[in-house]
């Protein structure tokens, strides 16, 4: 079987609106939260933690990791409660065999989340979706993983780019968003996925996927993967 997906290499520079509750319909909602600017509010929501989450939050050695975990845990419940119309405490989650989360007993609302550095991002859709954000680390030795995870065309593109590290992280977030949308986790043959082609081939799926990428504050690449070919995408921030 063939996995087809369309790559949108047009970089979007969206207008971020203040988040407000709304119905998804055929839209995709992308939501960003800057953790440091919402820290007091985040810490005020500790009553939403389960016992396991409380215990896990106390095991983090670095405060930044703890705050990222708390923000992700709280916002996942709060945002999902908006879309399914219930109290945050009553939202229950389950994961598939590859640990992709979904709302329990809910087939009409799909979500995905990612965080890096000070940013936390969510995607909500009526169809499966994936989102990934990575801070551009200019000191990262990306060359050590190119052959293992990147198609030869992608390697050539990165090495010939005027900004090779920048393009490495962009392509990496595209790949991650596809895997997260598909819900199958990391795969051994990731190098077969060529994001430079309009229709890249990957085994085991026949459904089309589409992606879109954007920079957040010039330091973070964020890529979104979704099912519908021409969706209306709204961008919100908290």
Tab-separated table of C-alpha atoms in Angstrom:
chain	number	residue	atom	x	y	z
A	1	UNK	CA	0.000	0.000	0.000
A	2	UNK	CA	1.094	3.608	-0.580
A	3	UNK	CA	0.999	6.528	1.812
A	4	UNK	CA	0.341	9.766	-0.110
A	5	UNK	CA	0.604	13.254	1.256
A	6	UNK	CA	0.852	16.690	-0.208
A	7	UNK	CA	3.528	19.075	1.018
A	8	UNK	CA	2.735	22.775	1.141
A	9	UNK	CA	6.081	24.542	1.041
A	10	UNK	CA	4.485	27.980	1.115
A	11	UNK	CA	5.412	29.362	4.504
A	12	UNK	CA	2.411	30.906	6.162
A	13	UNK	CA	2.563	33.955	8.416
A	14	UNK	CA	-0.807	33.750	10.147
A	15	UNK	CA	-2.737	36.333	12.060
A	16	UNK	CA	-2.987	35.026	15.616
A	17	UNK	CA	-6.332	35.857	17.245
A	18	UNK	CA	-7.182	35.746	20.921
A	19	UNK	CA	-8.634	32.310	21.639
A	20	UNK	CA	-12.392	32.023	21.821
A	21	UNK	CA	-14.649	29.003	22.004
A	22	UNK	CA	-16.166	27.948	18.707
A	23	UNK	CA	-17.458	25.058	16.640
A	24	UNK	CA	-14.918	23.280	14.459
A	25	UNK	CA	-17.182	22.374	11.507
A	26	UNK	CA	-14.655	21.737	8.694
A	27	UNK	CA	-12.049	24.041	10.255
A	28	UNK	CA	-8.727	23.302	11.866
A	29	UNK	CA	-7.820	25.291	14.955
A	30	UNK	CA	-4.171	25.835	15.830
A	31	UNK	CA	-3.623	27.218	19.324
A	32	UNK	CA	-0.358	28.467	20.808
A	33	UNK	CA	0.410	29.172	24.468
A	34	UNK	CA	3.546	30.921	25.695
A	35	UNK	CA	4.167	29.143	28.980
A	36	UNK	CA	6.171	31.863	30.763
A	37	UNK	CA	3.492	34.496	30.118
A	38	UNK	CA	0.732	32.259	31.502
A	39	UNK	CA	2.637	30.690	34.387
A	40	UNK	CA	0.581	32.133	37.269
A	41	UNK	CA	-2.654	31.048	35.605
A	42	UNK	CA	-1.214	27.604	34.841
A	43	UNK	CA	-0.096	27.075	38.432
A	44	UNK	CA	-3.578	28.034	39.655
A	45	UNK	CA	-5.053	24.988	37.872
A	46	UNK	CA	-3.377	22.287	39.945
A	47	UNK	CA	-6.767	20.949	41.025
A	48	UNK	CA	-7.145	19.529	37.512
A	49	UNK	CA	-4.260	17.106	38.019
A	50	UNK	CA	-4.869	13.434	38.662
A	51	UNK	CA	-2.866	11.753	41.420
A	52	UNK	CA	-0.539	10.186	38.843
A	53	UNK	CA	-0.001	13.561	37.163
A	54	UNK	CA	0.707	15.219	40.506
A	55	UNK	CA	3.293	12.585	41.356
A	56	UNK	CA	4.899	12.883	37.919
A	57	UNK	CA	5.101	16.687	38.151
A	58	UNK	CA	7.003	16.383	41.422
A	59	UNK	CA	9.688	14.184	39.848
A	60	UNK	CA	10.978	16.796	37.385
A	61	UNK	CA	14.398	18.131	38.353
A	62	UNK	CA	14.243	21.206	36.095
A	63	UNK	CA	11.549	23.806	36.715
A	64	UNK	CA	11.127	24.463	32.990
A	65	UNK	CA	10.333	20.774	32.374
A	66	UNK	CA	7.862	20.790	35.249
A	67	UNK	CA	6.082	23.903	33.965
A	68	UNK	CA	5.920	22.472	30.431
A	69	UNK	CA	4.363	19.289	31.772
A	70	UNK	CA	1.847	21.199	33.902
A	71	UNK	CA	0.908	23.502	31.027
A	72	UNK	CA	0.409	20.566	28.683
A	73	UNK	CA	-1.649	18.608	31.217
A	74	UNK	CA	-3.923	21.519	32.154
A	75	UNK	CA	-4.419	22.950	28.690
A	76	UNK	CA	-5.185	19.541	27.207
A	77	UNK	CA	-8.103	19.141	29.596
A	78	UNK	CA	-9.272	22.752	29.387
A	79	UNK	CA	-9.204	22.998	25.588
A	80	UNK	CA	-10.759	19.587	25.015
A	81	UNK	CA	-13.542	20.498	27.437
A	82	UNK	CA	-14.331	23.576	25.316
A	83	UNK	CA	-14.742	21.514	22.175
A	84	UNK	CA	-16.825	18.686	23.642
A	85	UNK	CA	-18.861	20.898	25.997
A	86	UNK	CA	-18.099	19.632	29.492
A	87	UNK	CA	-16.110	20.476	32.607
A	88	UNK	CA	-12.321	20.005	32.333
A	89	UNK	CA	-12.272	17.537	35.216
A	90	UNK	CA	-14.662	15.227	33.400
A	91	UNK	CA	-12.530	14.920	30.235
A	92	UNK	CA	-11.017	11.463	29.950
A	93	UNK	CA	-8.288	10.351	27.576
A	94	UNK	CA	-7.022	7.125	26.127
A	95	UNK	CA	-4.070	6.259	23.884
A	96	UNK	CA	-3.595	3.877	21.004
A	97	UNK	CA	-0.899	1.209	20.884
A	98	UNK	CA	1.627	3.840	19.782
A	99	UNK	CA	0.700	6.195	22.650
A	100	UNK	CA	-1.190	8.750	20.526
A	101	UNK	CA	-3.815	10.382	22.813
A	102	UNK	CA	-7.493	10.827	22.019
A	103	UNK	CA	-10.582	11.883	23.929
A	104	UNK	CA	-12.332	8.816	25.317
A	105	UNK	CA	-15.662	7.980	23.649
A	106	UNK	CA	-15.277	10.874	21.204
A	107	UNK	CA	-14.830	10.224	17.476
A	108	UNK	CA	-15.732	13.667	16.086
A	109	UNK	CA	-13.025	15.764	17.756
A	110	UNK	CA	-9.368	15.001	17.089
A	111	UNK	CA	-6.441	16.807	18.694
A	112	UNK	CA	-2.679	16.726	18.892
A	113	UNK	CA	-0.136	18.690	20.888
A	114	UNK	CA	3.570	19.487	21.015
A	115	UNK	CA	5.879	21.714	23.019
A	116	UNK	CA	9.406	23.039	22.730
A	117	UNK	CA	11.141	25.629	24.860
A	118	UNK	CA	8.604	28.240	25.966
A	119	UNK	CA	5.896	27.292	23.457
A	120	UNK	CA	3.044	24.818	23.664
A	121	UNK	CA	0.885	24.210	20.576
A	122	UNK	CA	-2.357	22.334	19.928
A	123	UNK	CA	-4.252	21.340	16.797
A	124	UNK	CA	-7.976	20.515	16.824
A	125	UNK	CA	-9.877	19.086	13.875
A	126	UNK	CA	-12.865	16.960	12.940
A	127	UNK	CA	-10.354	14.593	11.315
A	128	UNK	CA	-7.045	13.066	12.467
A	129	UNK	CA	-4.276	15.650	12.692
A	130	UNK	CA	-0.734	16.079	13.924
A	131	UNK	CA	1.364	19.034	15.010
A	132	UNK	CA	5.009	19.431	15.932
A	133	UNK	CA	7.087	22.373	17.113
A	134	UNK	CA	10.868	22.505	17.483
A	135	UNK	CA	13.147	25.298	18.568
A	136	UNK	CA	15.896	25.923	16.007
A	137	UNK	CA	19.109	24.890	17.746
A	138	UNK	CA	21.967	26.281	15.683
A	139	UNK	CA	24.517	24.271	17.657
A	140	UNK	CA	22.826	20.912	17.033
A	141	UNK	CA	24.898	18.313	15.155
A	142	UNK	CA	22.106	17.413	12.737
A	143	UNK	CA	24.492	15.703	10.303
A	144	UNK	CA	24.763	12.680	12.594
A	145	UNK	CA	21.137	11.648	11.976
A	146	UNK	CA	20.627	12.672	8.343
A	147	UNK	CA	21.186	9.288	6.685
A	148	UNK	CA	19.089	7.462	9.269
A	149	UNK	CA	16.008	9.709	9.079
A	150	UNK	CA	16.152	11.785	5.870
A	151	UNK	CA	15.619	10.924	2.218
A	152	UNK	CA	18.689	11.491	-0.039
A	153	UNK	CA	16.839	14.346	-1.782
A	154	UNK	CA	16.223	16.000	1.583
A	155	UNK	CA	19.867	15.576	2.602
A	156	UNK	CA	21.010	17.185	-0.627
A	157	UNK	CA	18.525	20.041	-0.154
A	158	UNK	CA	19.666	20.711	3.424
A	159	UNK	CA	23.368	20.577	2.623
A	160	UNK	CA	22.991	22.993	-0.307
A	161	UNK	CA	20.760	25.421	1.609
A	162	UNK	CA	22.024	28.819	2.752
A	163	UNK	CA	20.442	27.968	6.126
A	164	UNK	CA	20.995	24.227	6.546
A	165	UNK	CA	20.133	24.057	10.259
A	166	UNK	CA	16.945	26.046	9.695
A	167	UNK	CA	15.834	23.741	6.877
A	168	UNK	CA	16.750	20.640	8.879
A	169	UNK	CA	14.359	21.623	11.657
A	170	UNK	CA	11.624	22.568	9.199
A	171	UNK	CA	11.736	19.173	7.465
A	172	UNK	CA	12.005	17.427	10.832
A	173	UNK	CA	8.787	19.038	12.082
A	174	UNK	CA	7.014	18.078	8.844
A	175	UNK	CA	8.037	14.443	9.293
A	176	UNK	CA	7.049	14.465	12.968
A	177	UNK	CA	3.645	16.017	12.256
A	178	UNK	CA	2.911	13.305	9.681
A	179	UNK	CA	3.867	10.500	12.067
A	180	UNK	CA	1.812	12.062	14.853
A	181	UNK	CA	-1.214	12.486	12.584
A	182	UNK	CA	-0.906	8.900	11.437
A	183	UNK	CA	-0.561	7.835	15.064
A	184	UNK	CA	2.012	5.118	14.454
A	185	UNK	CA	4.984	6.699	16.221
A	186	UNK	CA	8.573	6.555	14.978
A	187	UNK	CA	9.351	4.164	12.146
A	188	UNK	CA	12.485	2.413	10.951
A	189	UNK	CA	12.202	3.573	7.339
A	190	UNK	CA	11.641	7.287	7.908
A	191	UNK	CA	14.344	7.981	5.307
A	192	UNK	CA	11.895	6.730	2.633
A	193	UNK	CA	9.593	9.680	3.256
A	194	UNK	CA	10.604	12.463	0.873
A	195	UNK	CA	8.921	15.712	1.908
A	196	UNK	CA	10.316	17.502	-1.160
A	197	UNK	CA	7.943	15.596	-3.442
A	198	UNK	CA	4.320	16.623	-3.912
A	199	UNK	CA	3.317	13.051	-3.198
A	200	UNK	CA	5.783	11.179	-1.029
A	201	UNK	CA	5.536	7.425	-0.567
A	202	UNK	CA	5.523	5.585	2.703
A	203	UNK	CA	4.198	2.032	3.243
A	204	UNK	CA	1.030	0.970	5.023
A	205	UNK	CA	-1.469	3.733	4.306
A	206	UNK	CA	-3.532	4.891	1.333
A	207	UNK	CA	-5.070	8.067	2.779
A	208	UNK	CA	-3.875	11.517	1.644
A	209	UNK	CA	-2.271	13.859	4.168
A	210	UNK	CA	-1.506	17.548	3.765
A	211	UNK	CA	0.961	19.692	5.660
A	212	UNK	CA	1.624	23.351	6.335
A	213	UNK	CA	4.591	24.940	8.103
A	214	UNK	CA	5.140	28.249	9.873
A	215	UNK	CA	7.724	30.036	11.942
A	216	UNK	CA	6.846	31.190	15.449
A	217	UNK	CA	8.935	34.188	16.465
A	218	UNK	CA	11.634	33.209	13.950
A	219	UNK	CA	13.096	30.708	16.441
A	220	UNK	CA	10.614	27.838	16.214
A	221	UNK	CA	9.418	25.775	13.284
A	222	UNK	CA	5.884	24.452	13.616
A	223	UNK	CA	4.304	22.027	11.135
A	224	UNK	CA	0.705	20.882	10.900
A	225	UNK	CA	-0.547	17.700	9.210
A	226	UNK	CA	-4.227	17.174	8.385
A	227	UNK	CA	-6.698	15.227	6.243
A	228	UNK	CA	-8.844	17.752	4.382
A	229	UNK	CA	-7.194	19.168	1.274
A	230	UNK	CA	-8.364	22.803	1.548
A	231	UNK	CA	-9.376	23.448	5.140
A	232	UNK	CA	-10.014	26.769	6.778
A	233	UNK	CA	-7.291	27.062	9.392
A	234	UNK	CA	-7.736	29.455	12.296
A	235	UNK	CA	-4.812	30.469	14.490
A	236	UNK	CA	-5.419	31.341	18.136
A	237	UNK	CA	-3.219	32.252	21.082
A	238	UNK	CA	-3.722	32.218	24.836
